[in-house]
Coordinates of C-alpha atoms in Angstrom, one line a residue:
T21 CA 6.7 -9.5 2.1
A22 CA 4.1 -7.2 0.2
M23 CA 6.7 -7.2 -2.4
V24 CA 6.2 -10.9 -3.1
G25 CA 2.8 -11.5 -2.2
D26 CA 1.6 -14.6 -0.5
P27 CA 0.4 -17.7 -2.7
S28 CA -2.1 -19.1 0.4
G29 CA -5.4 -19.4 -0.5
R30 CA -4.7 -18.2 -4.2
T31 CA -5.5 -20.1 -7.5
D32 CA -3.8 -17.4 -9.5
M33 CA -0.2 -15.3 -9.0
R34 CA -0.9 -11.9 -6.7
Q35 CA -0.6 -8.8 -8.8
M36 CA 2.7 -7.2 -8.2
M37 CA 2.6 -4.0 -6.1
T38 CA 5.0 -0.9 -6.6
P39 CA 7.2 0.0 -3.4
E40 CA 5.2 3.3 -3.7
T41 CA 1.6 1.4 -3.5
I42 CA 2.9 -0.7 -0.6
E43 CA 4.2 2.1 1.3
N44 CA 0.9 4.0 1.1
N45 CA -0.9 0.8 2.2
C46 CA 1.3 0.5 5.2
A47 CA 0.3 4.1 6.1
A48 CA -3.3 3.2 5.5
F49 CA -3.0 0.1 7.6
K50 CA -1.4 2.1 10.4
K51 CA -3.9 4.7 10.6
L52 CA -6.7 2.2 10.7
F53 CA -4.9 0.2 13.4
D54 CA -4.4 3.4 15.5
K55 CA -8.3 3.2 16.1
F56 CA -7.9 0.0 17.8
L57 CA -4.4 0.1 19.7
D58 CA -2.4 2.4 21.8
F59 CA 1.1 2.8 19.9
D60 CA 4.5 4.2 21.4
E61 CA 5.0 6.6 18.9
D62 CA 8.5 7.4 19.8
W63 CA 9.8 3.7 19.5
K64 CA 11.9 3.2 16.4
Y65 CA 13.7 0.2 15.1
E66 CA 17.1 1.5 14.1
G67 CA 18.3 -1.3 12.1
N68 CA 21.3 -3.7 12.0
N69 CA 24.9 -3.7 10.8
G70 CA 24.2 -6.6 8.5
V71 CA 21.1 -8.5 7.8
F72 CA 22.3 -11.6 9.9
S73 CA 23.4 -9.6 12.9
P74 CA 21.0 -8.4 15.7
G75 CA 19.3 -5.2 14.8
H76 CA 18.4 -2.6 17.8
E77 CA 15.8 -0.4 19.1
N78 CA 16.0 3.1 20.3
K79 CA 14.1 2.5 23.4
T80 CA 12.1 -0.2 25.5
P81 CA 8.6 0.1 24.3
E82 CA 6.2 1.6 26.9
P83 CA 4.4 -1.2 28.6
G84 CA 0.9 -1.9 27.4
K85 CA 1.7 -0.1 24.3
A86 CA 2.2 -1.3 20.9
I87 CA 4.8 -1.0 18.4
S88 CA 4.5 -0.7 14.3
V89 CA 7.8 -1.6 12.3
N90 CA 8.0 -2.1 8.5
N91 CA 9.6 -5.3 7.9
A92 CA 10.9 -3.8 4.6
R93 CA 13.9 -2.6 7.1
W94 CA 15.4 -6.1 7.0
L95 CA 13.8 -7.5 4.1
L96 CA 14.8 -5.3 1.3
P97 CA 18.7 -5.1 2.4
L98 CA 19.2 -8.8 1.8
N99 CA 21.5 -9.9 -0.1
Y100 CA 20.1 -13.1 -2.4
I101 CA 23.3 -15.4 -2.2
E102 CA 23.8 -14.7 1.4
F103 CA 20.1 -15.3 2.2
I104 CA 19.9 -18.5 0.0
R105 CA 22.9 -20.0 2.0
E106 CA 22.0 -19.1 5.2
I107 CA 18.0 -19.4 5.1
G108 CA 17.7 -21.6 1.9
S109 CA 19.7 -24.4 3.3
C110 CA 17.3 -24.6 6.3
F111 CA 14.1 -25.5 4.1
N112 CA 13.3 -28.8 2.6
V113 CA 11.4 -28.5 -1.1
N114 CA 9.7 -31.9 -0.4
T115 CA 8.1 -30.8 2.9
M116 CA 7.2 -27.2 1.5
L117 CA 5.5 -28.7 -1.3
R118 CA 3.3 -30.7 1.1
A119 CA 2.2 -27.5 2.3
E120 CA -1.5 -26.7 1.3
C121 CA -0.7 -23.4 0.2
F122 CA 1.7 -24.6 -2.7
K123 CA -0.2 -27.6 -3.6
Q124 CA -3.2 -25.9 -4.6
R125 CA -1.0 -23.7 -7.0
M126 CA 0.8 -26.6 -8.4
D127 CA -2.8 -28.0 -9.3
R128 CA -3.6 -24.9 -11.8
E129 CA -2.5 -23.9 -14.9
G130 CA 0.8 -21.9 -14.9
G131 CA 1.8 -24.0 -12.0
L132 CA 3.8 -22.6 -8.9
T133 CA 6.5 -20.4 -9.7
M134 CA 9.9 -19.8 -7.9
F135 CA 8.9 -16.2 -6.9
E136 CA 6.0 -17.4 -5.0
L137 CA 7.9 -20.4 -3.3
N138 CA 10.2 -17.9 -2.0
Y139 CA 7.6 -16.2 0.3
M140 CA 7.6 -18.9 3.0
L141 CA 11.2 -18.3 3.5
M142 CA 10.8 -14.4 3.7
Q143 CA 7.8 -15.0 6.4
S144 CA 9.6 -17.4 8.2
Y145 CA 12.9 -15.1 8.1
D146 CA 10.7 -12.1 9.3
F147 CA 9.4 -14.0 12.2
M148 CA 13.1 -14.9 13.5
V149 CA 14.3 -11.3 12.9
M150 CA 11.2 -10.2 15.2
A151 CA 12.2 -13.1 17.7
R152 CA 15.9 -12.0 17.7
D153 CA 15.4 -8.3 17.9
F154 CA 11.7 -7.8 19.9
D155 CA 11.8 -11.0 21.7
V156 CA 8.5 -11.9 19.9
K157 CA 7.2 -15.0 21.1
I158 CA 4.1 -15.9 19.5
E159 CA 2.7 -15.1 15.6
F160 CA -1.0 -15.1 14.9
G161 CA -2.8 -15.7 11.5
G162 CA -5.6 -17.2 9.5
N163 CA -5.7 -21.0 9.5
D164 CA -4.2 -20.2 5.8
Q165 CA -0.9 -19.2 7.5
W166 CA -0.1 -22.5 9.1
S167 CA 2.5 -23.5 7.2
N168 CA 4.2 -20.4 7.0
I169 CA 4.0 -19.8 10.5
I170 CA 5.6 -23.1 11.3
G171 CA 8.6 -22.3 9.1
G172 CA 9.3 -19.3 11.1
V173 CA 8.9 -21.8 14.4
D174 CA 11.4 -24.1 12.8
L175 CA 13.8 -21.5 11.5
T176 CA 14.0 -19.6 14.8
R177 CA 14.9 -22.9 16.3
K178 CA 17.4 -23.8 14.2
K179 CA 19.2 -20.4 14.1
L180 CA 18.6 -18.8 17.4
G181 CA 18.2 -22.0 19.3
K182 CA 14.8 -19.9 20.8
E183 CA 11.5 -21.7 21.3
V184 CA 8.8 -19.5 19.7
Y185 CA 5.1 -20.4 18.9
G186 CA 2.1 -20.0 16.4
M187 CA -1.2 -19.7 16.7
T188 CA -4.1 -20.0 14.0
F189 CA -7.6 -19.1 13.8
S190 CA -10.4 -19.7 11.2
L191 CA -11.5 -17.5 8.9
L192 CA -14.7 -15.7 9.7
T193 CA -17.3 -17.9 7.6
N194 CA -21.1 -17.9 7.7
S195 CA -23.3 -20.9 8.4
E196 CA -22.8 -22.0 4.7
G197 CA -19.2 -21.9 5.3
K198 CA -18.5 -19.1 2.7
K199 CA -16.2 -16.3 3.8
M200 CA -17.9 -13.4 5.6
G201 CA -17.1 -9.7 4.7
K202 CA -18.3 -10.0 1.2
T203 CA -20.7 -7.5 -0.2
Q204 CA -22.1 -6.6 -3.8
K205 CA -19.6 -4.0 -4.0
G206 CA -16.8 -6.1 -3.2
A207 CA -15.0 -6.3 0.2
L208 CA -16.2 -5.1 3.5
W209 CA -13.7 -2.2 4.2
L210 CA -12.9 -0.7 7.7
D211 CA -12.1 2.7 6.0
A212 CA -15.1 5.1 5.9
D213 CA -14.1 6.0 2.4
K214 CA -14.4 2.6 1.0
T215 CA -17.4 1.4 3.1
S216 CA -19.4 3.9 4.3
P217 CA -20.6 3.7 8.4
Y218 CA -24.2 3.2 6.9
E219 CA -23.2 0.2 4.7
F220 CA -20.8 -1.1 7.1
Y221 CA -23.5 -1.3 9.8
Q222 CA -26.0 -2.4 7.1
Y223 CA -23.7 -5.4 6.5
W224 CA -23.9 -6.5 10.0
R225 CA -27.9 -6.1 10.5
N226 CA -28.3 -8.3 7.8
V227 CA -26.2 -11.4 8.7
G228 CA -28.0 -14.7 8.7
D229 CA -29.9 -15.7 11.5
A230 CA -27.5 -18.6 12.0
D231 CA -24.9 -16.4 12.4
V232 CA -25.6 -13.4 14.6
L233 CA -24.5 -15.1 17.9
K234 CA -21.3 -16.3 16.6
C235 CA -20.6 -12.7 15.3
L236 CA -21.5 -11.4 18.9
R237 CA -19.0 -13.6 20.4
M238 CA -16.1 -13.3 18.0
L239 CA -16.5 -9.6 17.2
T240 CA -17.7 -7.8 20.2
F241 CA -17.0 -7.0 23.5
L242 CA -20.3 -7.7 25.1
P243 CA -20.4 -9.7 28.2
L244 CA -20.5 -13.4 27.2
E245 CA -23.5 -13.8 29.7
Q246 CA -25.4 -11.3 27.8
I247 CA -25.0 -13.1 24.5
D248 CA -25.9 -16.4 26.2
E249 CA -29.1 -15.0 26.9
M250 CA -29.8 -14.4 23.5
D251 CA -29.7 -17.9 22.7
K252 CA -33.2 -18.4 23.9
W253 CA -34.3 -15.6 21.5
E254 CA -36.0 -16.3 18.0
G255 CA -38.2 -14.9 15.6
S256 CA -38.2 -11.1 15.4
Q257 CA -36.1 -10.9 18.8
L258 CA -33.3 -12.2 16.1
N259 CA -33.5 -8.6 14.6
T260 CA -33.2 -6.9 18.0
A261 CA -29.9 -9.2 18.2
K262 CA -28.6 -7.8 14.8
E263 CA -29.1 -4.2 15.7
I264 CA -27.1 -5.0 18.6
L265 CA -24.2 -6.5 16.7
A266 CA -24.6 -3.8 13.6
F267 CA -24.4 -1.1 16.3
E268 CA -21.9 -2.4 18.5
L269 CA -19.0 -3.3 15.4
T270 CA -19.9 0.0 13.7
K271 CA -19.2 2.0 17.5
L272 CA -16.1 0.1 17.4
V273 CA -14.8 0.9 13.8
H274 CA -16.2 4.4 13.3
G275 CA -17.2 5.7 16.7
E276 CA -20.6 6.0 18.7
E277 CA -21.9 8.9 16.8
E278 CA -21.6 7.3 13.5
A279 CA -23.1 4.2 14.7
A280 CA -26.2 6.1 16.3
K281 CA -26.7 7.9 12.7
A282 CA -26.2 4.8 10.7
Q283 CA -29.0 2.9 13.1
E284 CA -31.4 5.7 13.1
S285 CA -31.2 5.6 9.1
A286 CA -31.7 1.9 8.7
R287 CA -34.7 2.3 11.2
A288 CA -36.0 4.7 9.2
L289 CA -35.8 3.3 6.0
F290 CA -37.7 -0.1 7.7
S291 CA -40.2 1.9 8.9
G292 CA -41.0 3.6 5.4
G293 CA -39.4 7.0 6.0
N294 CA -36.3 8.6 4.3
A295 CA -33.1 9.0 6.0
A296 CA -30.4 11.6 5.6
N297 CA -27.4 9.6 6.3
M298 CA -28.1 6.8 3.8
P299 CA -25.5 6.1 1.2
T300 CA -25.8 8.7 -1.6
A301 CA -25.4 8.3 -5.6
V302 CA -24.8 11.6 -7.6
I303 CA -26.6 11.9 -11.0
T304 CA -25.1 14.5 -13.6
E305 CA -25.7 15.3 -17.3
E306 CA -23.7 12.7 -18.4
N307 CA -26.0 10.1 -17.2
L308 CA -29.0 11.8 -19.0
R309 CA -30.7 10.9 -22.4
D310 CA -32.9 13.6 -23.9
G311 CA -33.0 15.2 -20.4
E312 CA -34.3 12.2 -18.4
I313 CA -32.5 8.9 -17.1
D314 CA -34.5 5.6 -17.3
I315 CA -34.9 3.2 -14.1
M316 CA -32.1 1.1 -15.7
G317 CA -29.6 3.4 -15.9
L318 CA -30.2 4.8 -12.7
L319 CA -29.9 1.4 -10.9
V320 CA -26.5 1.1 -12.8
A321 CA -25.3 4.7 -11.9
S322 CA -26.2 4.3 -8.2
G323 CA -24.2 1.1 -7.9
L324 CA -27.2 -1.0 -7.4
C325 CA -26.9 -3.0 -10.5
A326 CA -23.7 -3.9 -12.5
S327 CA -25.4 -3.6 -15.8
R328 CA -28.7 -2.5 -17.5
S329 CA -29.5 -6.3 -18.2
E330 CA -29.2 -6.9 -14.3
A331 CA -31.1 -3.8 -13.9
R332 CA -33.8 -4.9 -16.2
R333 CA -34.3 -8.1 -14.7
A334 CA -34.6 -6.4 -11.2
V335 CA -37.3 -4.3 -12.3
Q336 CA -39.1 -7.0 -14.2
Q337 CA -38.9 -9.4 -11.0
G338 CA -40.5 -6.6 -8.9
G339 CA -37.8 -5.9 -6.9
V340 CA -37.1 -2.1 -7.2
A341 CA -38.9 0.7 -5.7
V342 CA -38.5 4.6 -5.9
N343 CA -39.6 6.4 -2.5
G344 CA -41.4 3.1 -1.3
E345 CA -43.4 2.8 -4.6
K346 CA -42.7 -0.4 -6.8
V347 CA -41.4 0.4 -10.3
G348 CA -43.3 -1.7 -12.6
S349 CA -42.1 -1.0 -15.9
I350 CA -38.5 -0.8 -17.4
E351 CA -39.8 2.4 -19.2
A352 CA -39.8 4.5 -16.1
S353 CA -37.8 7.5 -16.4
Y354 CA -37.0 10.5 -14.3
K355 CA -36.2 14.2 -14.9
P356 CA -33.3 16.0 -12.7
E357 CA -36.4 18.1 -11.3
D358 CA -38.2 14.7 -10.1
I359 CA -35.3 13.9 -8.5
N360 CA -34.3 17.0 -6.6
K361 CA -38.0 18.0 -5.5
E362 CA -37.7 15.8 -2.4
D363 CA -35.7 13.1 -1.4
F364 CA -35.1 10.4 -3.8
V365 CA -34.7 7.1 -2.6
L366 CA -34.1 4.1 -4.6
R367 CA -34.3 0.8 -3.4
R368 CA -33.3 -2.7 -4.7
G369 CA -34.4 -5.5 -2.8
K370 CA -35.4 -5.3 0.8
K371 CA -32.3 -3.8 1.9
N372 CA -30.2 -2.2 -0.8
Y373 CA -30.9 1.8 -0.7
R374 CA -29.4 4.7 -2.2
K375 CA -30.4 8.7 -1.8
I376 CA -30.1 9.9 -5.7
I377 CA -29.1 13.4 -6.2
F378 CA -28.7 15.3 -9.3
E379 CA -25.9 17.7 -9.7

């Protein structure tokens, strides 16, 4: 289905990816899922003898273990004429166009393409195949997937006479209704190479007071009775709840050792000290002008600001500090020996830090 791209929740068409990119993404997803699920690595889907005949597996999966299969195995061999006759005839276009995912696209410049309209058919067929070949009974997804899932429920009933089910859940939003998981750098990634354990910890440490208990209930395995007790907490106690949330989630994703390092670093920063495990930015000769780098260049090179104009405003508003001391002028500049003679910590705002190294 990634070959087409889901239009749900989009006002623009998704960028088409090459098969190689999709294959690499699949491998990356599997690597991440290995942290959370125990897979039966010996299980394999051995395909079928035609796109509309039942497929088969090499063995029954071990009880309690997950299986992983690429739906390209049954989607890429599809013949378009066969598919549109067998599957397309089961879908009413008028009904499809009432789906929210399509209505949003139709109201925008460029409208809805046939390419995108096919996505619902593909995901529905996908659900049908899994119900037929693996006896899958329920498909889960965000609430933006409701129409696609219902399409699969209806198709499975029509083609196989089987009852299957769908369940959607709300996307994780904060108290203002905005999606959580966004940072100044973009998305909050589970991959440590994209979001470091420290940055991951800090994101959850800094959630709003109104969101911390909801996140504890939804995202951690702490006993609900323990979380219910925190309902009585207020003031500085909420910071303790945020530390618990950040530690538990970082431990779940990156392991207890990395969670402990991130917590230690965060506490050191808030107490005015320096920390070895905070995010690091490397400055090189290319960043220097006449052997120095000014504070605006340093903010941009470290990733704390997107542009020099943004950096200028941050300094002028008093929101930038070096080693705990506020930077009072945009003319401030630093030589390599200033940066490397001791830990050099650059801060923007109250919570965004970088340890700067010159190489």
